[in-house]
């Protein structure tokens, strides 16, 4: 149970940010400054998972929502799951997903440092996962009545958004070649 957003961010870094870092190593990046962006995309996706799975996690005895976020909304670890608290919980989760959106933006910027092929794949994942977060927000208090996911049609929309984003990036791209990564990136 994280005490605050900094503790949650550290958890997200450890379980998903490092996956973004690993993928940067596997796919290759043209500038090691993009490691932060890769990490941020992993963090954004994990925050989305947490928002989507609030009730499923509760049923398994877990809560990843920061205590200070719950308190800000008049909730605590013992009450946030109650049906009469759903509207308030939805507001807290909306705030969590706003944090995720900032990380998605950073992750998207990092795709400029990937090969064009890798960038498109990562952009598709970025838009698809962010869409899940938007569905949680739109569902409000009913977000956890059933699992939120993207349909095939929504995935097509996400692919289209990713393709347009990717095409928009093409004008800003330089010729790509992987750069050696000489540093171990750490969450700051």
Coordinates of C-alpha atoms in Angstrom, one line a residue:
X1 CA 0.0 0.0 0.0
X2 CA 1.9 3.1 -1.2
X3 CA 1.8 6.1 1.1
X4 CA 2.0 8.6 -1.7
X5 CA 2.4 9.1 -5.5
X6 CA 6.2 9.0 -5.2
X7 CA 6.0 5.5 -3.6
X8 CA 3.5 4.4 -6.3
X9 CA 5.8 5.8 -9.0
X10 CA 8.7 3.8 -7.5
X11 CA 6.6 0.6 -7.5
X12 CA 5.5 1.3 -11.1
X13 CA 9.1 1.8 -12.1
X14 CA 10.1 -1.5 -10.6
X15 CA 7.4 -3.5 -12.2
X16 CA 6.9 -1.8 -15.6
X17 CA 9.3 1.1 -16.0
X18 CA 12.1 -1.4 -16.2
X19 CA 10.3 -3.3 -18.9
X20 CA 10.3 -0.1 -20.9
X21 CA 14.0 0.2 -20.3
X22 CA 14.6 -3.4 -21.4
X23 CA 12.6 -2.8 -24.6
X24 CA 14.7 0.3 -25.3
X25 CA 17.8 -1.9 -25.1
X26 CA 16.3 -4.6 -27.3
X27 CA 14.8 -2.3 -29.9
X28 CA 17.7 0.1 -29.8
X29 CA 17.5 3.9 -29.3
X30 CA 19.3 6.6 -31.2
X31 CA 19.9 8.6 -28.0
X32 CA 20.2 7.3 -24.5
X33 CA 18.3 10.3 -23.2
X34 CA 15.2 8.4 -24.4
X35 CA 15.6 5.9 -21.5
X36 CA 13.5 8.3 -19.4
X37 CA 10.8 8.2 -22.0
X38 CA 10.8 4.4 -22.2
X39 CA 10.6 4.2 -18.5
X40 CA 7.7 6.7 -18.4
X41 CA 5.7 4.7 -20.9
X42 CA 6.0 1.6 -18.7
X43 CA 4.9 3.6 -15.7
X44 CA 1.9 5.0 -17.6
X45 CA 0.8 1.6 -18.6
X46 CA 1.1 0.3 -15.0
X47 CA -0.9 3.2 -13.7
X48 CA -3.6 2.3 -16.2
X49 CA -3.5 -1.3 -15.0
X50 CA -3.9 -0.1 -11.4
X51 CA -6.9 2.2 -12.3
X52 CA -8.6 -0.6 -14.3
X53 CA -8.1 -3.3 -11.7
X54 CA -8.9 -1.4 -8.5
X55 CA -11.7 -3.8 -7.4
X56 CA -10.0 -7.0 -8.7
X57 CA -6.9 -6.0 -6.7
X58 CA -9.1 -5.4 -3.6
X59 CA -10.6 -8.8 -3.9
X60 CA -7.0 -10.2 -3.7
X61 CA -6.2 -8.2 -0.7
X62 CA -4.2 -5.6 -2.6
X63 CA -4.5 -1.8 -2.9
X64 CA -2.1 0.2 -5.1
X65 CA -3.9 3.5 -4.7
X66 CA -1.7 5.9 -2.7
X67 CA -2.9 6.7 0.8
X68 CA -2.6 10.4 0.3
X69 CA -4.7 10.3 -2.8
X70 CA -7.4 8.3 -1.0
X71 CA -7.3 10.7 1.9
X72 CA -7.6 13.7 -0.4
X73 CA -10.9 12.3 -1.6
X74 CA -12.1 11.3 1.8
X75 CA -11.4 7.6 1.4
X76 CA -9.1 5.2 3.1
X77 CA -7.9 1.6 2.6
X78 CA -10.8 0.2 4.6
X79 CA -13.6 2.1 2.8
X80 CA -12.6 2.9 -0.8
X81 CA -14.1 -0.3 -2.1
X82 CA -17.6 0.2 -0.7
X83 CA -20.4 0.6 -3.2
X84 CA -21.4 4.0 -1.7
X85 CA -17.9 5.3 -2.3
X86 CA -17.7 4.5 -6.0
X87 CA -18.3 8.1 -7.2
X88 CA -15.5 9.4 -4.9
X89 CA -13.3 6.5 -5.9
X90 CA -13.9 7.3 -9.6
X91 CA -12.7 10.9 -8.9
X92 CA -9.5 9.6 -7.2
X93 CA -8.8 7.2 -10.1
X94 CA -9.4 10.1 -12.6
X95 CA -6.6 11.9 -10.8
X96 CA -4.4 8.8 -11.0
X97 CA -5.0 8.6 -14.8
X98 CA -4.1 12.2 -15.2
X99 CA -0.7 11.3 -13.8
X100 CA -0.6 8.4 -16.3
X101 CA -1.4 10.8 -19.2
X102 CA 1.7 12.9 -18.4
X103 CA 3.8 9.7 -18.6
X104 CA 2.1 8.7 -21.8
X105 CA 3.1 12.0 -23.3
X106 CA 6.7 11.5 -22.3
X107 CA 6.7 8.0 -23.7
X108 CA 5.3 9.2 -27.0
X109 CA 8.1 11.7 -27.3
X110 CA 10.6 8.9 -26.8
X111 CA 9.4 7.1 -29.9
X112 CA 11.3 9.6 -31.9
X113 CA 14.5 7.8 -30.8
X114 CA 13.3 4.4 -32.0
X115 CA 13.6 3.0 -35.5
X116 CA 10.5 3.9 -37.5
X117 CA 9.2 0.3 -37.3
X118 CA 9.6 0.0 -33.6
X119 CA 8.1 3.5 -33.1
X120 CA 4.9 2.5 -34.8
X121 CA 4.5 -0.6 -32.7
X122 CA 5.1 1.3 -29.4
X123 CA 2.7 4.1 -30.5
X124 CA 0.0 1.5 -31.1
X125 CA 0.6 0.1 -27.6
X126 CA 0.6 3.6 -26.1
X127 CA -2.7 4.6 -27.7
X128 CA -4.4 1.3 -26.9
X129 CA -3.5 1.4 -23.2
X130 CA -4.4 5.1 -22.9
X131 CA -7.8 4.2 -24.4
X132 CA -8.4 1.8 -21.5
X133 CA -7.8 4.6 -19.1
X134 CA -10.2 6.8 -20.9
X135 CA -12.8 4.0 -20.7
X136 CA -12.3 3.8 -17.0
X137 CA -12.9 7.5 -16.7
X138 CA -15.9 7.5 -18.9
X139 CA -17.5 4.6 -17.0
X140 CA -17.1 6.5 -13.8
X141 CA -18.6 4.7 -10.8
X142 CA -19.4 1.7 -13.0
X143 CA -15.8 1.3 -14.2
X144 CA -15.3 -1.8 -12.1
X145 CA -18.6 -3.5 -12.7
X146 CA -16.9 -5.3 -15.6
X147 CA -13.3 -5.3 -16.9
X148 CA -12.5 -2.4 -19.2
X149 CA -10.8 -3.3 -22.4
X150 CA -10.5 -2.2 -26.0
X151 CA -12.7 -3.8 -28.6
X152 CA -11.4 -4.8 -32.0
X153 CA -12.9 -1.6 -33.5
X154 CA -11.3 0.5 -30.7
X155 CA -8.0 -1.1 -31.5
X156 CA -8.4 -0.1 -35.1
X157 CA -9.0 3.5 -34.0
X158 CA -5.9 3.3 -31.8
X159 CA -3.9 1.9 -34.7
X160 CA -5.2 4.8 -36.9
X161 CA -4.2 7.4 -34.2
X162 CA -0.8 5.8 -33.9
X163 CA -0.3 5.8 -37.6
X164 CA -1.1 9.5 -37.9
X165 CA 1.1 10.3 -35.0
X166 CA 3.9 8.2 -36.6
X167 CA 3.4 10.0 -39.9
X168 CA 3.6 13.3 -38.2
X169 CA 6.9 12.3 -36.6
X170 CA 8.4 11.3 -39.9
X171 CA 9.1 14.9 -40.8
X172 CA 11.1 15.4 -37.5
X173 CA 13.0 12.2 -37.8
X174 CA 16.7 12.0 -38.7
X175 CA 18.2 9.0 -40.2
X176 CA 18.1 6.3 -37.4
X177 CA 20.9 4.1 -36.1
X178 CA 21.1 2.6 -32.6
X179 CA 23.4 4.4 -30.2
X180 CA 25.4 2.6 -27.5
X181 CA 23.8 2.8 -24.1
X182 CA 26.5 3.6 -21.7
X183 CA 24.5 4.4 -18.6
X184 CA 22.3 2.6 -16.1
X185 CA 19.2 4.7 -15.9
X186 CA 17.6 5.2 -12.5
X187 CA 14.2 6.7 -11.5
X188 CA 14.6 10.3 -10.5

